[in-house]
CSV table of C-alpha atoms and ligand atoms in Angstrom, one decimal:
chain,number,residue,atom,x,y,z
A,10,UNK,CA,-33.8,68.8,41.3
A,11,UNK,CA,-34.0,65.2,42.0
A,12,UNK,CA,-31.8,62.6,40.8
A,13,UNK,CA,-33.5,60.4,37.3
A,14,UNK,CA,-32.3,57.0,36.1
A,15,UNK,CA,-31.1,56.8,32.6
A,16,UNK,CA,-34.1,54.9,31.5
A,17,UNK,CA,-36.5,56.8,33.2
A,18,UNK,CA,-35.2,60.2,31.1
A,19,UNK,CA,-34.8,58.2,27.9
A,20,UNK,CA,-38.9,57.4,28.6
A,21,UNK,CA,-39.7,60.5,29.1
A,22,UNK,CA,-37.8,62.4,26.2
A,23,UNK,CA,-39.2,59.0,24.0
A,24,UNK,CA,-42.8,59.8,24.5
A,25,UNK,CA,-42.2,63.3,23.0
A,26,UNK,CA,-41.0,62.0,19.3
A,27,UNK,CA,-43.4,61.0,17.0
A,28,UNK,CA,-42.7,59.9,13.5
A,29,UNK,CA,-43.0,62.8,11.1
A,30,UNK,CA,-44.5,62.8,7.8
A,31,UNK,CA,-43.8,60.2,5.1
A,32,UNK,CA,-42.7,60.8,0.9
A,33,UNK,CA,-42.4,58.8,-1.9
A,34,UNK,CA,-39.1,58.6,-3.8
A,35,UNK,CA,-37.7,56.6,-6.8
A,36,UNK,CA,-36.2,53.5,-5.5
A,37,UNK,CA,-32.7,54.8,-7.0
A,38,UNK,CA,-32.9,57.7,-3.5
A,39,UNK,CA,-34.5,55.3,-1.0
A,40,UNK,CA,-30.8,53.7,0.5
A,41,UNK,CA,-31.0,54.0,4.4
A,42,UNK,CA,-34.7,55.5,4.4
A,43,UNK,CA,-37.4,54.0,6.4
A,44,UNK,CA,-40.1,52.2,5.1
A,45,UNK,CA,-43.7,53.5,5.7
A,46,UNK,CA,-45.4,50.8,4.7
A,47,UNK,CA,-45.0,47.1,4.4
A,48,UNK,CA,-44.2,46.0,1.0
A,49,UNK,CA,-46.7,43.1,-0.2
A,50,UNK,CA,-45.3,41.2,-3.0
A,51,UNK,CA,-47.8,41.9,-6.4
A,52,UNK,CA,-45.3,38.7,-8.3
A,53,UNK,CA,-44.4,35.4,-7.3
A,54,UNK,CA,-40.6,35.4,-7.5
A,55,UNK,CA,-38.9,33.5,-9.2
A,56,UNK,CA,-41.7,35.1,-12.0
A,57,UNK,CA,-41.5,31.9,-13.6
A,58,UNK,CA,-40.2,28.3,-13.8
A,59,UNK,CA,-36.6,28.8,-15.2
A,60,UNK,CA,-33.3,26.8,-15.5
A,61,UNK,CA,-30.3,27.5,-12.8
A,62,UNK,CA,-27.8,26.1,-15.0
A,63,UNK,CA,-26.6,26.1,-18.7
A,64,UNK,CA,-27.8,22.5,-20.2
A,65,UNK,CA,-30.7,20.6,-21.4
A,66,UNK,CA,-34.5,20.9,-20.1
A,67,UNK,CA,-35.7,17.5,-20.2
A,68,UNK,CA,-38.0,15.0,-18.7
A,69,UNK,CA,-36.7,13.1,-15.9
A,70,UNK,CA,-38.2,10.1,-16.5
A,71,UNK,CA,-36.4,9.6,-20.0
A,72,UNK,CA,-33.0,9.4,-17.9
A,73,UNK,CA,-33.9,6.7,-15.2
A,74,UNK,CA,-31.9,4.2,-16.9
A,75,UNK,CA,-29.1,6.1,-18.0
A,76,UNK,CA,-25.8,4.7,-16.7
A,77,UNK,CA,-22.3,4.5,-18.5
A,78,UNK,CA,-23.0,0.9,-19.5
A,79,UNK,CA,-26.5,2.2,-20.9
A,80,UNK,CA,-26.1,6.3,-22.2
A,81,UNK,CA,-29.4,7.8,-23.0
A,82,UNK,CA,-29.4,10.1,-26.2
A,83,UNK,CA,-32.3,12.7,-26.2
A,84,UNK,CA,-32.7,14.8,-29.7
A,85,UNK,CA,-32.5,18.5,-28.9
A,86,UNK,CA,-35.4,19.8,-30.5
A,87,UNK,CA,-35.1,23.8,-29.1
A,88,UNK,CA,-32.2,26.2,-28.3
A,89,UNK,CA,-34.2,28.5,-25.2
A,90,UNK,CA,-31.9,31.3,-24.3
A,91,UNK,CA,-32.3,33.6,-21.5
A,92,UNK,CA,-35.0,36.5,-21.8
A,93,UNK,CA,-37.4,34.5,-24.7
A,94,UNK,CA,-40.9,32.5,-24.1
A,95,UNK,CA,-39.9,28.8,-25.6
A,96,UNK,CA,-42.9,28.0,-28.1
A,97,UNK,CA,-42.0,24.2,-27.8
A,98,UNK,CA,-43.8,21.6,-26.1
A,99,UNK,CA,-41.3,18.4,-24.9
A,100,UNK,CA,-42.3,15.0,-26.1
A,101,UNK,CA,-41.0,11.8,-24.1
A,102,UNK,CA,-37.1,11.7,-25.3
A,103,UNK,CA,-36.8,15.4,-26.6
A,104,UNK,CA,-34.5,17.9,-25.1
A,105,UNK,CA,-34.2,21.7,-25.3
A,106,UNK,CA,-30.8,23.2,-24.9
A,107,UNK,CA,-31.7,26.1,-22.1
A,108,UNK,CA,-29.6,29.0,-20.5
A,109,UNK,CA,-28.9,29.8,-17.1
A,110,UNK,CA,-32.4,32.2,-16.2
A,111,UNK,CA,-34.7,30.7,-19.3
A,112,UNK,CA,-37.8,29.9,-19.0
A,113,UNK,CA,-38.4,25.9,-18.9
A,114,UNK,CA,-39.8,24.4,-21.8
A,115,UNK,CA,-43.4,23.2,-21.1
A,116,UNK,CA,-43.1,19.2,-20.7
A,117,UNK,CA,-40.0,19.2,-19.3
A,118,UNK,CA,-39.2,18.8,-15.4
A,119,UNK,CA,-35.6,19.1,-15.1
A,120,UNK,CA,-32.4,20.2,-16.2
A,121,UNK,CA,-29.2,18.8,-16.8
A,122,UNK,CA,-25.6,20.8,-16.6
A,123,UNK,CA,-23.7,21.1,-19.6
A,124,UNK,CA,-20.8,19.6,-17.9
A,125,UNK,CA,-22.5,16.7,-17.4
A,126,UNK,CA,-23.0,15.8,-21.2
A,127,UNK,CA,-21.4,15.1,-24.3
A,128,UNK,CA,-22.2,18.6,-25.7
A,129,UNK,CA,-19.6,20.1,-22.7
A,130,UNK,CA,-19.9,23.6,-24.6
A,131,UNK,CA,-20.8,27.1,-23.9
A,132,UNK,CA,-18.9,28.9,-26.5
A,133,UNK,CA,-20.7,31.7,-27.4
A,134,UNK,CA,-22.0,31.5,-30.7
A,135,UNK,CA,-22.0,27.8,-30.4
A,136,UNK,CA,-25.1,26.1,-32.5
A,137,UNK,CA,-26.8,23.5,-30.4
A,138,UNK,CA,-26.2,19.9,-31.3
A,139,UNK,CA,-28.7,17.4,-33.0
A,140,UNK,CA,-28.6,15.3,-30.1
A,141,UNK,CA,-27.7,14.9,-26.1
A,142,UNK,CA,-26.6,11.8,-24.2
A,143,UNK,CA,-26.0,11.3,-20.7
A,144,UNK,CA,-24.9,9.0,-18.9
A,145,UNK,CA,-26.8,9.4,-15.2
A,146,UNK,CA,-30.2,9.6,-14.2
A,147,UNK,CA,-31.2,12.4,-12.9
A,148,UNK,CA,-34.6,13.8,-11.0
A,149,UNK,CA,-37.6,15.4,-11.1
A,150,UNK,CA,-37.4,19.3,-10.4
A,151,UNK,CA,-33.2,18.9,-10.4
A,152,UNK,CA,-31.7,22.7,-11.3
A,153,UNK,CA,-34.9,24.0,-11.9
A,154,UNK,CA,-36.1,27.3,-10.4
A,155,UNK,CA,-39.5,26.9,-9.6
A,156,UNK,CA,-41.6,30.1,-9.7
A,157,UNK,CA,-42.8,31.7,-6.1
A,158,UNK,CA,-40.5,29.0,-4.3
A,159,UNK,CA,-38.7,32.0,-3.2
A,160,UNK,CA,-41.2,34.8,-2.6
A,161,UNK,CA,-45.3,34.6,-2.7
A,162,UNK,CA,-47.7,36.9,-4.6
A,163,UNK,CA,-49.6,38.9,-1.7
A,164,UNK,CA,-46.7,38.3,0.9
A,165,UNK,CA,-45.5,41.1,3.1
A,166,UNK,CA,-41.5,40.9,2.6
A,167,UNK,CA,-40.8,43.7,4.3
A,168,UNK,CA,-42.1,45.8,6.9
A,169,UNK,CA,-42.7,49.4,7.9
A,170,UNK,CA,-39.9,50.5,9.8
A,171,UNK,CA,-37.2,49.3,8.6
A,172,UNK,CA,-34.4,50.7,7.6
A,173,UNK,CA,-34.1,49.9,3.5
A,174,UNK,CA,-30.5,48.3,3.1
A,175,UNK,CA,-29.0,47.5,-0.3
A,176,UNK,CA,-30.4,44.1,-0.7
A,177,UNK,CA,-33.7,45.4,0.7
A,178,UNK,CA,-33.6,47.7,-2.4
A,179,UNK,CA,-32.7,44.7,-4.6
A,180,UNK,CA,-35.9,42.9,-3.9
A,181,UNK,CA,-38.2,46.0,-4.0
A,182,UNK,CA,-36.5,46.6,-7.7
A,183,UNK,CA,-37.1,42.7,-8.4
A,184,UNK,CA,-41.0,43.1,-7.4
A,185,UNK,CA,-41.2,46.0,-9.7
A,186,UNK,CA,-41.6,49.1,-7.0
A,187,UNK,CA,-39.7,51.6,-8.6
A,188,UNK,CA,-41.4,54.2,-5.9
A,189,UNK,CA,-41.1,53.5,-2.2
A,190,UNK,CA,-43.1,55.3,0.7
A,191,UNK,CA,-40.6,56.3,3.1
A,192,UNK,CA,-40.5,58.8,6.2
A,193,UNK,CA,-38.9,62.1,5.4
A,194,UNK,CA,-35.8,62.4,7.0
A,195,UNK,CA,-35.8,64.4,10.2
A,196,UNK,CA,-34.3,67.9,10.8
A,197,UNK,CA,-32.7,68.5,13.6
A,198,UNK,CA,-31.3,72.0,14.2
A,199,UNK,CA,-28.1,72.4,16.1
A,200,UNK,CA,-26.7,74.8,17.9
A,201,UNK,CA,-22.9,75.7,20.2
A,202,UNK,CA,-23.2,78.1,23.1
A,203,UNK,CA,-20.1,79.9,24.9
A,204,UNK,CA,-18.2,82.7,24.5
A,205,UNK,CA,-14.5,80.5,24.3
A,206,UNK,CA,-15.8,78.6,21.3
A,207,UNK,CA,-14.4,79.5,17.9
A,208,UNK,CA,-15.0,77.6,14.3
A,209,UNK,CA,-12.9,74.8,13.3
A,210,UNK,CA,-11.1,77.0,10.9
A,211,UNK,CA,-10.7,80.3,12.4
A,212,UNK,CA,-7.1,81.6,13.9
A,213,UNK,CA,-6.7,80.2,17.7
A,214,UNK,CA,-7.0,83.6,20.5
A,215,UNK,CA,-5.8,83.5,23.8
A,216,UNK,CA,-8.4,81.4,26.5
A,217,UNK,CA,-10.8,80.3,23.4
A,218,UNK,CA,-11.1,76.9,22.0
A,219,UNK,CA,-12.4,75.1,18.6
A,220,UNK,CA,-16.5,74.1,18.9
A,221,UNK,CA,-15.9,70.2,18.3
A,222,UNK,CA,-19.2,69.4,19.5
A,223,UNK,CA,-21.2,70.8,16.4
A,224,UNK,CA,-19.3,69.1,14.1
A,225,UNK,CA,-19.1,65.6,15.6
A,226,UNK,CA,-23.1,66.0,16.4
A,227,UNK,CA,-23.5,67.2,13.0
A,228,UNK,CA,-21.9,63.6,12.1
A,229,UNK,CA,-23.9,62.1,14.7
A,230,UNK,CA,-27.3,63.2,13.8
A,231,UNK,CA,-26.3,62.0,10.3
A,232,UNK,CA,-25.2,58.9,11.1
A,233,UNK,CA,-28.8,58.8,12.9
A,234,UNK,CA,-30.9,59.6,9.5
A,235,UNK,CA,-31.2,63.1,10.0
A,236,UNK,CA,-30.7,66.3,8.3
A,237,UNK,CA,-28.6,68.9,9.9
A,238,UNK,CA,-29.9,72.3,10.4
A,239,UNK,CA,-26.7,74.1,11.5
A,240,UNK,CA,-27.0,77.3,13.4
A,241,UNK,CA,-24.0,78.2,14.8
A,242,UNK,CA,-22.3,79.2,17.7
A,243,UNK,CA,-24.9,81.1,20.5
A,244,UNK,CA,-22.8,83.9,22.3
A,245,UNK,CA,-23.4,83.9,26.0
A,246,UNK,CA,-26.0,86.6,25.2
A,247,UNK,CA,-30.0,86.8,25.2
A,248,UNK,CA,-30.7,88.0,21.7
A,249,UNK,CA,-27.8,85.5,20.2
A,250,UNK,CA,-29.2,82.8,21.8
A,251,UNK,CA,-32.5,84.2,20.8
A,252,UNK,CA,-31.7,84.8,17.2
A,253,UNK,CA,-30.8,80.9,17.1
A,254,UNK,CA,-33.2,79.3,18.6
A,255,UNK,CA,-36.1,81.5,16.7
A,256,UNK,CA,-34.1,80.2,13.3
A,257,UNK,CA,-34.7,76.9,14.1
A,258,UNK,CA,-38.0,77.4,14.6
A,259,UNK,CA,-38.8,79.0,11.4
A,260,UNK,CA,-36.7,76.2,9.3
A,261,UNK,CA,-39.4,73.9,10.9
A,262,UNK,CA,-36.6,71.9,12.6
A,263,UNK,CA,-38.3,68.7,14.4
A,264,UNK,CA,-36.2,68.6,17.2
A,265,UNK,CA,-33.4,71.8,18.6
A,266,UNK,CA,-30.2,70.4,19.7
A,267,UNK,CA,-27.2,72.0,21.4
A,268,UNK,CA,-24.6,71.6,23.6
A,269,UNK,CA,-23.0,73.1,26.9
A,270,UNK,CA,-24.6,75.4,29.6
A,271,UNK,CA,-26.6,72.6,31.2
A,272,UNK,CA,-25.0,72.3,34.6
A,273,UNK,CA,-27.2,74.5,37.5
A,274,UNK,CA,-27.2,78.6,37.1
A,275,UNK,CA,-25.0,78.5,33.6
A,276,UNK,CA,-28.0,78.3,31.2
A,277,UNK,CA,-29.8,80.9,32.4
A,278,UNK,CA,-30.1,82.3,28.6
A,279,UNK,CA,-31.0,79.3,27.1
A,280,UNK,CA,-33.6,79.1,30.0
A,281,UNK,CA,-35.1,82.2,29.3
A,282,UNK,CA,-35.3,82.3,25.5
A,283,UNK,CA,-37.2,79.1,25.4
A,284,UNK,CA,-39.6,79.6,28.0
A,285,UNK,CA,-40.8,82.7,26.6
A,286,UNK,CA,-42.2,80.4,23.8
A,287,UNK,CA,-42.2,77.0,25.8
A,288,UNK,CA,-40.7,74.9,28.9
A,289,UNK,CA,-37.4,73.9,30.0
A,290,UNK,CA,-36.6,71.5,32.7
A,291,UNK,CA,-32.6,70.8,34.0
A,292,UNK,CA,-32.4,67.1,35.2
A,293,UNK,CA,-29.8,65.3,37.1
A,294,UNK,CA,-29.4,61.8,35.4
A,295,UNK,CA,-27.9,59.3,37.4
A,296,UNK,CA,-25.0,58.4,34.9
A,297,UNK,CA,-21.6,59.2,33.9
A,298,UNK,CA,-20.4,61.0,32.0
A,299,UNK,CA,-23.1,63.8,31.3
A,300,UNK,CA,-25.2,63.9,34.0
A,301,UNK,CA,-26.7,67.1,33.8
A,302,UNK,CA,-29.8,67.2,30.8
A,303,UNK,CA,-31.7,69.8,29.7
A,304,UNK,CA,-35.6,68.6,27.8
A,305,UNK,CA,-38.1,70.7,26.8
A,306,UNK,CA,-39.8,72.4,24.0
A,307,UNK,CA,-39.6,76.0,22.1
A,308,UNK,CA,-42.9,76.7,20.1
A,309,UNK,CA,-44.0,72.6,20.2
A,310,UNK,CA,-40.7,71.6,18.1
A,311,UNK,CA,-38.9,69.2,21.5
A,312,UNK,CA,-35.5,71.0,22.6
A,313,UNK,CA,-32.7,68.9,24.3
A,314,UNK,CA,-29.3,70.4,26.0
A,315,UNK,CA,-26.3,68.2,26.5
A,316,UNK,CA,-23.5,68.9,28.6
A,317,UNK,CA,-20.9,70.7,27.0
A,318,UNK,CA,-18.1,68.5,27.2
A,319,UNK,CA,-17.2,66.8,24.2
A,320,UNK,CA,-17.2,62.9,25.5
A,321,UNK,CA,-20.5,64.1,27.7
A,322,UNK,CA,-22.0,65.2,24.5
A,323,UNK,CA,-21.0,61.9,22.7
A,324,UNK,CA,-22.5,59.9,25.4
A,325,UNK,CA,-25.6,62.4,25.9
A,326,UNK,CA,-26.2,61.8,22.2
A,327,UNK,CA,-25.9,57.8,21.8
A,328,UNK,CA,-28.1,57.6,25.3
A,329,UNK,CA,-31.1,60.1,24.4
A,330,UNK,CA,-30.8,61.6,20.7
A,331,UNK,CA,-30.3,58.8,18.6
A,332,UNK,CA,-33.1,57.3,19.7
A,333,UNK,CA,-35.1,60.1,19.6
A,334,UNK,CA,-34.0,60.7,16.2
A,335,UNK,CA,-35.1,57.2,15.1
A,336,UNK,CA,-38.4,57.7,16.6
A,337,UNK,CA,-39.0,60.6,14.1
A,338,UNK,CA,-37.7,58.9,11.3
A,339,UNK,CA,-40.1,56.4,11.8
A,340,UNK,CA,-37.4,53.7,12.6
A,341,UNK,CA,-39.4,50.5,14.2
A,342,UNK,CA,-37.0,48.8,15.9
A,343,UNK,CA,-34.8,51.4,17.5
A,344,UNK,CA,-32.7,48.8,20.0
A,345,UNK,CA,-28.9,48.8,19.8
A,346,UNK,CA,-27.2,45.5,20.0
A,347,UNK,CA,-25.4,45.0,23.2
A,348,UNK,CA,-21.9,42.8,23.2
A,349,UNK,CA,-20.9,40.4,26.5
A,350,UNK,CA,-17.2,41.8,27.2
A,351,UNK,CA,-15.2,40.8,29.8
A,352,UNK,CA,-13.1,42.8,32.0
A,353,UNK,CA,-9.6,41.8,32.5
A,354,UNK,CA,-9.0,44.8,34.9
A,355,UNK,CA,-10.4,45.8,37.9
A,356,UNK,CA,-12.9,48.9,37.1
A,357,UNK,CA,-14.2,50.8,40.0
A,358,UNK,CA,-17.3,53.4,39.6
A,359,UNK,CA,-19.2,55.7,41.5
A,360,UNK,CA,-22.3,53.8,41.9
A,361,UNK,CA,-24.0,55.9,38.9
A,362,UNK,CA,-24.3,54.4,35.3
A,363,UNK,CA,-21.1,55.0,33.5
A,364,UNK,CA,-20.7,54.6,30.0
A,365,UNK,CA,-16.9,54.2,29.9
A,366,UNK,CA,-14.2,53.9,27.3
A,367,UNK,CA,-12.6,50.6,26.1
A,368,UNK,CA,-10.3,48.8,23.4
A,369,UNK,CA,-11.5,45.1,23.0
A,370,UNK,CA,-9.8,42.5,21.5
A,371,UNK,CA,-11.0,38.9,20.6
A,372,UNK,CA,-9.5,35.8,22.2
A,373,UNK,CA,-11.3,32.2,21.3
A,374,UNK,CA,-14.3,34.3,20.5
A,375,UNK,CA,-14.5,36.2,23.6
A,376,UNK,CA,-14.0,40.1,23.6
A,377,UNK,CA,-12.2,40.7,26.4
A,378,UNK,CA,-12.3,45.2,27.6
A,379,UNK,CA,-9.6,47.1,28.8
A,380,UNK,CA,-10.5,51.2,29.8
A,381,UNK,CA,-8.8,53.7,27.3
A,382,UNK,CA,-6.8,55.4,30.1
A,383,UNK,CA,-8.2,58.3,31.9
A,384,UNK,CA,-11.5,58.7,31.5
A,385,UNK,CA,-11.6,63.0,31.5
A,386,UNK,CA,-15.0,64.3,29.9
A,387,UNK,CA,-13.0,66.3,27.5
A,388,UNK,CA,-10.2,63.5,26.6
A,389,UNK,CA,-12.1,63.3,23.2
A,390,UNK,CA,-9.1,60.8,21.9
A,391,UNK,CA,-9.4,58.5,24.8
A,392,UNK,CA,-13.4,57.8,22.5
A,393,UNK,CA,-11.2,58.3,19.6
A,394,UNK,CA,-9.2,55.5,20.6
A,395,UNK,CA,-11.9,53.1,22.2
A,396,UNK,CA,-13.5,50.4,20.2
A,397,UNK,CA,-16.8,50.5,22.6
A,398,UNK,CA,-18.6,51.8,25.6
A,399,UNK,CA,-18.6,49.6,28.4
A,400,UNK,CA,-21.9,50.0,30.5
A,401,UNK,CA,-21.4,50.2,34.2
A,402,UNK,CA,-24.8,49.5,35.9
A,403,UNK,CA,-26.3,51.8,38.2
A,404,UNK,CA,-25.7,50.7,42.1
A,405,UNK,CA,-21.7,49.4,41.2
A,406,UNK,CA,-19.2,50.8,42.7
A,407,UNK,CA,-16.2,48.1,41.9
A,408,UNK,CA,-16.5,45.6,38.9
A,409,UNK,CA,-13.4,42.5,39.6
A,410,UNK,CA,-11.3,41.5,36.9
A,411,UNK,CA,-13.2,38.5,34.8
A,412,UNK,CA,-16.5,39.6,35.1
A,413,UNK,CA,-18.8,40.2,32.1
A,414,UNK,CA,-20.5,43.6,31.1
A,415,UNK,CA,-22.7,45.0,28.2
A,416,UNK,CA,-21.0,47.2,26.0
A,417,UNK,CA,-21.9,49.3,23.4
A,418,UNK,CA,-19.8,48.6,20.1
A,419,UNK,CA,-18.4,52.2,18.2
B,280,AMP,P1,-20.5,74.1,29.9
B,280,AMP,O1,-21.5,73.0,29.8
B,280,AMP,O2,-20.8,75.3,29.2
B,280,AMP,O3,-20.1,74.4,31.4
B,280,AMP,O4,-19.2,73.6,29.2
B,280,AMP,C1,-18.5,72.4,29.8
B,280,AMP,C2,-17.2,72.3,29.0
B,280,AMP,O5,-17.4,72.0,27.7
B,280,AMP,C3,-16.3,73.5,29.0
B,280,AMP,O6,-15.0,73.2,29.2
B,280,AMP,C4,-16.6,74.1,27.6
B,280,AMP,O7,-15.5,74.9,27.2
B,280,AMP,C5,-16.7,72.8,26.8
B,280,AMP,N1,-17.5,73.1,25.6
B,280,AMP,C6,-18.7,73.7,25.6
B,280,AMP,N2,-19.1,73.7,24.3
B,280,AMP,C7,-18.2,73.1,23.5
B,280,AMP,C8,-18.1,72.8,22.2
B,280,AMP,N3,-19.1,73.2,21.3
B,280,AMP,N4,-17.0,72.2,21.7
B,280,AMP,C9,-16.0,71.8,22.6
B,280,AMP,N5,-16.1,72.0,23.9
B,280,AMP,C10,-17.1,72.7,24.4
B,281,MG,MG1,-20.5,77.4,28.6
């Protein structure tokens, strides 16, 4: 088995996802889904010339003189509220009491704020006066809301791929899609092996321990977009692991995941049961923690084994699965934002990439990293604890107090 850098694996599990099939779904279900299509704007937006503020459409040129020593009184010859097409025309030294989102008056080119009248009113139920004056000029196009300044009829204004956030859904309602194309949400079938592993709930026995994994990978793969598919716990038996792995097949998962069994000789099961209906490979990835990596597939549908310890799980996941997870989900720009931390501790490795545990905290604007004690594979509250991973690079085997390093944030 020879020794694979971290991006070399990620590659070669990447170019095994493909995004799955897309649905529509009323824009009320579409929060966190992932555009299929780029939405083109069919409106201009705003829809129409309107007023920003409560006050008085008017003609700008009527006001250039005004000044205290000289007020300017305008009649008011329309009351325009919101939601209503005004069916007056504005002559030179008319007025139109407006609303805040009312459509402008035709003839008139700007508005002026109540506040900045002698009709200082927006009582509701309040009859507009006979008459305006003001007492400064004011111009052209002033608190008006002209329509497509903000969004242009055949536009794209968002694109495939992304993921639809809640003012994403805000504009799509505003441009009248009340259906989105979206890619279904993945299903990922997951899976414990080991005799010691017992559910969450069930009453301790002597040498066995709770499966953590399948819950927090459960969370993970929903925190990813995906739909859980939760088998169980495999017994360290052929026809258990069999029985599980030929489930997820029939729920049509789009990708098998499970944990534990990886390292050399232990997985022999897991081996067997998926070659008789596919390929498995073991890898050696040159990082820390989790270096050993199962890939394959069982019947076409892409199977990955993580190591079984909890923090090598975590790590295993965030490296390779959510990724992979994104690709299916049809998730354009899968690329997690890396953070500049710097050390304040010495932090010495083993030369192989190591995604370790740290607590940051912010001084002037710099995050400066600190490890969460020891670094055990199965110290799951040391990652509990740690605000990020801090990313070792491949080849360093001390990193001095000071320096800087990419981190992941949690
Ligand atoms: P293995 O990869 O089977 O050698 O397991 C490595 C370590 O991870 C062992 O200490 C296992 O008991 C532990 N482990 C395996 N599966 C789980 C699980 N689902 N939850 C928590 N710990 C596990
Ligand atoms: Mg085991």
């Amino acid at each position: 088995m020879s020794l694979l850098s971290v991006d070399q694996a990620r590659e070669r599990i990447l170019s095994h996802f493909e995004p799955v099939e897309t649905e529509t779904l009323p824009l009320t279900n579409c929060i966190h889904r992932v555009l299929a299509a780029d939405i083109i704007a069919a409106d201009d937006l705003p829809l129409f010339d309107n007023s920003s503020m409560d006050g008085f459409a008017l003609r700008a040129a009527d006001t250039s003189n005004a000044a205290p020593a000289s007020p300017v009184t305008l009649r008011v010859v329309a009351d325009i509220p919101a939601g209503y097409t005004p069916k007056v025309f504005l002559a030179p030294g008319e007025a139109a009491r407006i609303m805040t989102g009312a459509q402008m008056p035709a003839g008139a080119d700007a508005v002026i704020p109540v506040e900045d009248t002698d009709f200082n009113t927006r009582a509701p139920g309040t009859p507009a006066p006979a008459t305006v004056t003001l007492e400064k000029p004011i111009n052209a196009g002033d608190n008006v809301r002209s329509r497509g300044m903000d969004v242009r009829a055949g536009h794209s204004v968002l694109e495939k791929g992304n993921l639809l956030k809640p003012q994403d859904i805000g504009l799509l309602a505003m441009l009248g899609f009340a259906e989105v194309e979206v890619y279904r949400r993945p299903r990922v079938a997951l899976l414990s092996s080991g005799d010691e592993l017992l559910e969450a709930g069930a009453p301790l026995e002597s040498g066995k321990i709770r499966d953590s994994n399948s819950y927090m990978l459960a969370a993970l793969i929903e925190s990813a977009g995906a739909q859980v598919l939760r088998l169980g716990i495999a017994r360290d038996t052929r026809p258990s692991v069999q029985g599980l792995i030929e489930q997820a097949a029939s729920l049509d998962a789009d990708l098998i995941l499970s944990s534990a069994g990886v390292s050399v000789g232990a997985f022999d099961y897991v081996k067997d049961v998926v070659e008789s209906n596919g390929s498995l490979n073991f890898w050696r990835v040159n990082m820390r923690p989790g270096k050993p990596l199962a890939f394959g597939e069982y019947k076409n549908i892409p199977f990955i084994g993580l190591p079984g310890n909890p923090v090598s799980a975590f790590v295993g996941f965030e490296v390779f699965v959510r990724d992979a997870i994104g690709r299916l989900g049809g998730i354009s720009d899968g690329g997690r934002p890396n953070v500049r931390v710097r050390c304040e501790e010495e932090i010495r490795s083993d030369g192989r990439e190591s995604y370790l545990r740290a607590v940051l905290h912010e001084k002037e604007g710099l995050y400066f990293a600190r490890l969460t004690g020891h670094q055990g594979s199965g110290n799951l509250l040391s990652l509990v604890q740690a605000d990020a991973l801090l990313i070792i690079p491949a080849g360093v085997k001390c990193v001095p107090a000071g320096q800087e390093l990419n981190a992941w944030l949690l």
